[in-house]
Each structure stands twice: as structure tokens, then as C-alpha cells.
Coordinates of C-alpha atoms in Angstrom, one line a residue:
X9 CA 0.0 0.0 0.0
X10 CA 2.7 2.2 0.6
X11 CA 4.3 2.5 -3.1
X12 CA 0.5 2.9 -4.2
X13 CA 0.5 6.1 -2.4
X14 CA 3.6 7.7 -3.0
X15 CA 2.4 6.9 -6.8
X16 CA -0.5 9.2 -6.2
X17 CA 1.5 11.9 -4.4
X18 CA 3.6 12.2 -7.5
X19 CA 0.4 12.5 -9.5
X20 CA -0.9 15.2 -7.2
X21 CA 1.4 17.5 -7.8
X22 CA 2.8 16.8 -11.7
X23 CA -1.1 16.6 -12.6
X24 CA -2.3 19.0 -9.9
X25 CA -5.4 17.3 -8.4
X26 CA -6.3 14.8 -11.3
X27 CA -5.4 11.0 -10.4
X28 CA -5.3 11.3 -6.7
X29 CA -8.6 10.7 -6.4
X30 CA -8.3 7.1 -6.8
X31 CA -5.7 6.7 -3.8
X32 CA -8.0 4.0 -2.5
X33 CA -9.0 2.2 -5.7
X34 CA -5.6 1.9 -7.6
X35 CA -3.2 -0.9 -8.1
X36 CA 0.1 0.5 -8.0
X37 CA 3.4 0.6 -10.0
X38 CA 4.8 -2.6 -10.2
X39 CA 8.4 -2.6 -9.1
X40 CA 8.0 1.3 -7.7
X41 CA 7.7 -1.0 -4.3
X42 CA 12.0 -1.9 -4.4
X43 CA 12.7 1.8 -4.4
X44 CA 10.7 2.9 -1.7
X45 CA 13.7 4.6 0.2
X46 CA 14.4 6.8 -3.3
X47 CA 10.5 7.4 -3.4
X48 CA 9.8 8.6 0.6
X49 CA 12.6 11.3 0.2
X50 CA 11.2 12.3 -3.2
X51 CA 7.8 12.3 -2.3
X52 CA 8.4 13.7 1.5
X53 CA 10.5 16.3 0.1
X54 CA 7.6 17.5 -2.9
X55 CA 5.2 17.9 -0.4
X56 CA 7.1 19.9 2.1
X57 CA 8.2 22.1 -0.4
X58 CA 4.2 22.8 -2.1
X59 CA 1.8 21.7 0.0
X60 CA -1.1 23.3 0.7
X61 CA 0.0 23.8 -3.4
X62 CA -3.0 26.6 -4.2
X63 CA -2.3 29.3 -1.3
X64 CA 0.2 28.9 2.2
X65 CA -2.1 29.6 5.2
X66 CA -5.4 31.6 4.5
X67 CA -7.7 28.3 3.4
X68 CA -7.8 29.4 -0.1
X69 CA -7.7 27.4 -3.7
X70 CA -6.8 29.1 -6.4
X71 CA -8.4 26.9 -8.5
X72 CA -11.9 27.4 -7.1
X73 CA -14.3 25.8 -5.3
X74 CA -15.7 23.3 -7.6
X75 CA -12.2 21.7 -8.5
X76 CA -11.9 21.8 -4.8
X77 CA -13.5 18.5 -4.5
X78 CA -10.9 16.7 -6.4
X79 CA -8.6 17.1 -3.6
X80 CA -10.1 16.8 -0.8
X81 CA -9.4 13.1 0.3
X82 CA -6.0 13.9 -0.8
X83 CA -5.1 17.2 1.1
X84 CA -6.8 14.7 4.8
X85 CA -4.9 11.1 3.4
X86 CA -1.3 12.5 2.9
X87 CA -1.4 14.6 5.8
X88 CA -2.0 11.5 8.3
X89 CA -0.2 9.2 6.1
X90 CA 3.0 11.1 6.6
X91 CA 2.4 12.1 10.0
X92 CA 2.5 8.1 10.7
X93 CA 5.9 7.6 9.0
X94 CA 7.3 10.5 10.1
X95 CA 6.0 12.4 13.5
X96 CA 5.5 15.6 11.5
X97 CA 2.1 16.8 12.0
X98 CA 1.6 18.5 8.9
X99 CA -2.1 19.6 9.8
X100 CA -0.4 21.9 12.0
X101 CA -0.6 24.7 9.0
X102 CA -3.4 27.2 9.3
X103 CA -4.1 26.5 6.1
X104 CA -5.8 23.2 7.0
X105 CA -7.7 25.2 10.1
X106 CA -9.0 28.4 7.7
X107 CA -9.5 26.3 4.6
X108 CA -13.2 25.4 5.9
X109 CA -14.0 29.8 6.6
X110 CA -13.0 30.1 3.1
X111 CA -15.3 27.1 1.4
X112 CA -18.2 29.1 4.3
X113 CA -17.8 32.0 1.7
X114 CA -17.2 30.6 -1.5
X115 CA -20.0 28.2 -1.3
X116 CA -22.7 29.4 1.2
X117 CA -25.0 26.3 2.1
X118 CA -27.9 26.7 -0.2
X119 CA -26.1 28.9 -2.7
X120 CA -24.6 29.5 -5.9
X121 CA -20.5 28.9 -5.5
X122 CA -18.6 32.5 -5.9
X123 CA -18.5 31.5 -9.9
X124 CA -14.6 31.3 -10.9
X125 CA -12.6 29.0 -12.4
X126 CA -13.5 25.4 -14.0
X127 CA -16.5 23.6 -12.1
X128 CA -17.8 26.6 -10.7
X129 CA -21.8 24.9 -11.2
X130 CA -21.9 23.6 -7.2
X131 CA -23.7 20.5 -8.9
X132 CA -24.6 18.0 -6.2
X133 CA -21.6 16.2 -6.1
X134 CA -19.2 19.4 -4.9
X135 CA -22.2 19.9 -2.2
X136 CA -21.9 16.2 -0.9
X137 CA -17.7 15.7 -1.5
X138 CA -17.1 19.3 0.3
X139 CA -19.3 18.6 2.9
X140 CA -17.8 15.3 3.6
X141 CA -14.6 16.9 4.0
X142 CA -15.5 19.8 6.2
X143 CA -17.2 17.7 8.6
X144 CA -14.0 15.3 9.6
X145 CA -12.1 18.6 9.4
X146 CA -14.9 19.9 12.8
X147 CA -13.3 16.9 14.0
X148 CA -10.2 17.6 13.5
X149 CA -10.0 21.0 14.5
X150 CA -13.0 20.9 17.0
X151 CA -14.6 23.6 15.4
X152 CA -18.4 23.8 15.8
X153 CA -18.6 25.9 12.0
X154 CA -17.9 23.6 10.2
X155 CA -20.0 21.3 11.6
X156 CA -22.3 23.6 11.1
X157 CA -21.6 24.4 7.6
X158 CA -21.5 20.6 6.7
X159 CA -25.1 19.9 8.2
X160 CA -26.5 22.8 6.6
X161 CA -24.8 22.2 2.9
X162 CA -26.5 18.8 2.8
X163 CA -30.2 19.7 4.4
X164 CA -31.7 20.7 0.5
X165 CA -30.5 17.6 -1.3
X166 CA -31.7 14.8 1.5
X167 CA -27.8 13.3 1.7
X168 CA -25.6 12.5 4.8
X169 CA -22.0 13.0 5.2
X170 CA -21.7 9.2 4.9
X171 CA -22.8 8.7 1.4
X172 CA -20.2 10.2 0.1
X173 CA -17.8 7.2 -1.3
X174 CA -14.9 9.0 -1.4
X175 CA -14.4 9.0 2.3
X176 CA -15.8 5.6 2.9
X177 CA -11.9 3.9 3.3
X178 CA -10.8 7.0 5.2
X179 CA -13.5 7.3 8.0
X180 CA -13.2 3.4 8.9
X181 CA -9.5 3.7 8.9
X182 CA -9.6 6.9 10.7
X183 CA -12.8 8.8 11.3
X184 CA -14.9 6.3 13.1
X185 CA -13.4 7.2 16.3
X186 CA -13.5 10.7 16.3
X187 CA -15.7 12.8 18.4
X188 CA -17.9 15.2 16.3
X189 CA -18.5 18.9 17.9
X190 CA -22.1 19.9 18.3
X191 CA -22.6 22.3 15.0
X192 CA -23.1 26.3 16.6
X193 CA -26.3 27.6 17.2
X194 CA -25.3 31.2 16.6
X195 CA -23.8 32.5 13.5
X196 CA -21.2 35.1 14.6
X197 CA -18.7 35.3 11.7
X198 CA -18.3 38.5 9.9
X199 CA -20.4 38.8 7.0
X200 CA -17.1 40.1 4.6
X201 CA -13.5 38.3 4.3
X202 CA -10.6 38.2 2.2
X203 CA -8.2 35.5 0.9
X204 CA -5.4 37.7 -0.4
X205 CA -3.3 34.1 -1.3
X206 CA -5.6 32.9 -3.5
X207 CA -7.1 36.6 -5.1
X208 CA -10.6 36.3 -3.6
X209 CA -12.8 38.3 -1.4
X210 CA -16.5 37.7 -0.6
X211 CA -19.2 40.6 0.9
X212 CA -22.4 38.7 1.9
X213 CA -25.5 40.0 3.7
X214 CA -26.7 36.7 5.4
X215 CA -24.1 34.1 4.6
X216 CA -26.2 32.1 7.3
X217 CA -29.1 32.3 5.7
X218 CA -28.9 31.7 1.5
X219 CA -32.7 32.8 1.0
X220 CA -32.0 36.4 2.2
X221 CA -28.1 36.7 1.3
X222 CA -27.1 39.2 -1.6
X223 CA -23.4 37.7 -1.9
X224 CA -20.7 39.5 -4.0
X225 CA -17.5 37.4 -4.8
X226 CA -14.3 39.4 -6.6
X227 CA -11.2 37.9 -8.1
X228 CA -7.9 39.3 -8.4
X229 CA -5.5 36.5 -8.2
X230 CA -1.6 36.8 -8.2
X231 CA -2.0 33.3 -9.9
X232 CA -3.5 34.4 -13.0
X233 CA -5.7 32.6 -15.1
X234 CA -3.5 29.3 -14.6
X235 CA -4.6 25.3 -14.7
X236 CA -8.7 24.9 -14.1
X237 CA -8.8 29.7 -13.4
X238 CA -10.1 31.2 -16.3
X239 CA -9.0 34.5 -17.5
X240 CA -11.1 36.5 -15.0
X241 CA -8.7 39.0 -13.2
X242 CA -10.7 42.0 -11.8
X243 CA -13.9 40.5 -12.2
X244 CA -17.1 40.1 -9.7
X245 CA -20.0 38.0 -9.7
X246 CA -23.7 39.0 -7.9
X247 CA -25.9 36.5 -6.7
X248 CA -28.8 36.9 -4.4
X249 CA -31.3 34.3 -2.6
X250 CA -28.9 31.8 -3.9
X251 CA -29.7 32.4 -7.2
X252 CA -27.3 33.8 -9.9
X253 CA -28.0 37.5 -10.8
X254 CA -24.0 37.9 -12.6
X255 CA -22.1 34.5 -13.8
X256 CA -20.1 33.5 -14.5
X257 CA -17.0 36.7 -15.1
X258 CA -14.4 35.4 -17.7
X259 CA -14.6 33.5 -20.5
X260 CA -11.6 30.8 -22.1
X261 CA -10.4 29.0 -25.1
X262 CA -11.8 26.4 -26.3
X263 CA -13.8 23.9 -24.4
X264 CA -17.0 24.7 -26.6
X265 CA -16.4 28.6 -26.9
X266 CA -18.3 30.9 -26.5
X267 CA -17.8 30.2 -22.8
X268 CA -18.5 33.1 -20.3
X269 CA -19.3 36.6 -20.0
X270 CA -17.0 39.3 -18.7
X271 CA -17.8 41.9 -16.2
X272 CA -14.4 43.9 -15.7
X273 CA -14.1 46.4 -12.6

């Protein structure tokens, strides 16, 4: 199992998220297995040196919330998996801690997504994979939001945590014994925040409440339009009552152009 994973470590970061979604499911490299001392320092090393790859400490991803969900068993697995080899408790970052806030903005329960980059929809699969995630990471870090933002993503599409497959390996490996915080009973965040590493910032009304929220998301990212961004520097989008009044800002090449419209500020 161990060469199986560095193999999908590699393909995290020469592919970005694509392939290390099947951590669980894959078969390996044959004789990767007899160089496992040349593949822990090269792997350890990669990650240490890029991870979190898409911002450093705010929560952020650069890439958006929709491709989001292509990493998120990955950014939990490798964590643990090289905290167990090596002592290092790489959830220590604040990234890890913040990354939940910033999903809490991006994608509102019962909302549209903030509308950059590629799978900016929120179809039902982002909703169910994303809350998944946040709601080991209340565990994790204790934290009664995002418990709270994982109960409340999932209440408009009749789902559970659970059945999400993604996580299934991870939770009976891991997750089954951890204590779950009570989600809050009081929304007290700020209703504005900013993620200057990733180029985002996000003014909402009711972020609590989707039905009543007028939500305005901005991007100015030092990352460009690069991998799964689309060329949407300086742009905003307007939603309101979860419901799209401005989307998506940008537009790109290809992919069954015309793509997007462009609202520059």
C-alpha cells in the first residue's frame, strides 16, 4: 500500500489534483515498491516544499471551489499518512484550520459557488464531496462551523455525510473514532472576508441564511488565469437568494467557446 501512495503523491502535484482521487481504488506501480527509500525522500520532500500547493495559510484554492472536491481526500490522506511515518504533524498549517471559513464564503449552504474557475456549477456532487470533508475537518480541529456548515450544505439535497464514497476507506481507517463537535447555534462570523493568497474576497448579507443573502464574490488572483482559473482577473459576480444575478466573469479557449461573459471592474 505504501508505493501505491507515493504513486499518487507524484500524480498530485505533476497533474495537480487529477489521479489522486483514486488513492484507494488503484493498483500501484509494479516494481515502484523496491525503491521505496528513493521514493519517501522524493515524495516527503515535494510535499514539504508545495503543500497546501493553491495558497500557504489563509484556506484558499486558487483553483476554485468546484475543482476543490478533487482534492479533498487527498489534502486529509497525505497529511496522516506522513504524520505516521514521520511524526510531523503536517495539519499543523493554518491553512488546513482556515480552509473550511473560506469554502463558508465561496459556497454558502444553499447557494450558488462565488463562480470562478473550472466547475464553478456547485452540482450535487461538490455539495456532498465538500461537505464530507468539512465535517471530519470539525473533527479535527473541533470547530463547531464547520460542523455547522456541513449539516447545513447537505439539508436541501436529502444526503448525509456518509454517502459520500470517497471518504468511505478513510473514516473506517480513521474517522470512526473521532468525536464530532455539536454544530453552533449562533452564526457570529463576519459577513465580509478576504483571501489575499488565493485573489478572492467575498461581501455577503446573510451568509447564514442563502434565502435572504445578496453575496458578492471578486477575483484578483496573483496566480493568474493558470490550470482549471479562467481569464477573470478583476472581475465580480452578484448572486442573491442563492440564485445567480451575474455569472459567470471570464470566459476561455476552447472547451465549446463561447464560454463566459466578462464583467471587468
Amino acid at each position: 500500500m505504501t508505493y501505491i501512495f507515493f504513486f499518487f503523491v507524484i500524480l498530485f502535484f505533476f497533474k495537480e489534483e487529477d489521479g489522486i482521487r483514486d488513492l484507494v481504488r488503484s493498483r500501484g506501480l509494479g516494481d515502484v515498491y523496491k525503491r521505496q527509500p528513493k521514493w519517501m525522500e522524493y515524495v516527503y520532500e515535494l510535499w514539504i516544499a508545495q503543500a497546501p500547493k493553491m495558497a500557504e495559510t489563509d484556506g484558499s484554492w486558487f483553483n476554485g471551489i468546484g475543482y476543490f472536491k478533487l482534492n479533498t481526500l487527498a489534502m486529509l490522506e497525505i497529511a496522516f499518512s506522513l504524520k505516521d511515518l514521520t511524526g510531523v504533524d503536517f495539519l499543523s498549517n493554518p491553512w488546513y484550520k482556515n480552509n473550511p471559513r473560506w469554502m463558508m464564503y465561496a459556497f454558502p449552504p444553499g447557494s450558488v459557488t462565488d463562480g470562478f474557475c473550472n466547475g464553478s456549477d456547485g452540482n450535487a456532487q461538490t455539495v456532498i464531496r465538500n461537505a464530507a470533508y468539512v465535517h471530519l475537518s470539525s473533527a479535527i480541529f473541533n470547530d463547531p462551523y464547520s460542523a455547522w456548515y456541513a449539516a447545513e450544505s447537505l439539508k436541501t439535497l436529502n444526503y448525509s455525510v456518509l454517502d459520500d464514497p470517497e471518504f468511505y476507506w478513510f473514516r473506517i481507517v480513521r474517522g470512526n473514532t473521532w468525536n464530532m463537535p455539536k454544530p453552533i447555534d449562533h452564526f457570529d462570523l463576519p459577513q465580509a472576508a478576504v483571501f489575499l493568497e488565493g485573489g478572492v474576497a467575498y461581501m455577503h448579507t446573510a451568509l447564514q441564511d442563502s434565502k435572504n443573502d445578496l453575496m458578492l464574490s471578486l477575483r484578483s488572483s496573483p496566480f493568474g488565469p493558470l490550470a482549471h482559473a479562467h481569464a477573470e482577473q478583476n472581475t465580480f459576480n452578484l448572486a442573491y437568494g442563492g440564485k445567480k444575478l451575474f455569472y459567470n466573469t471570464g470566459y476561455r479557449i476552447n472547451m465549446g467557446d463561447p464560454h463566459l461573459s466578462l464583467i471587468h471592474i
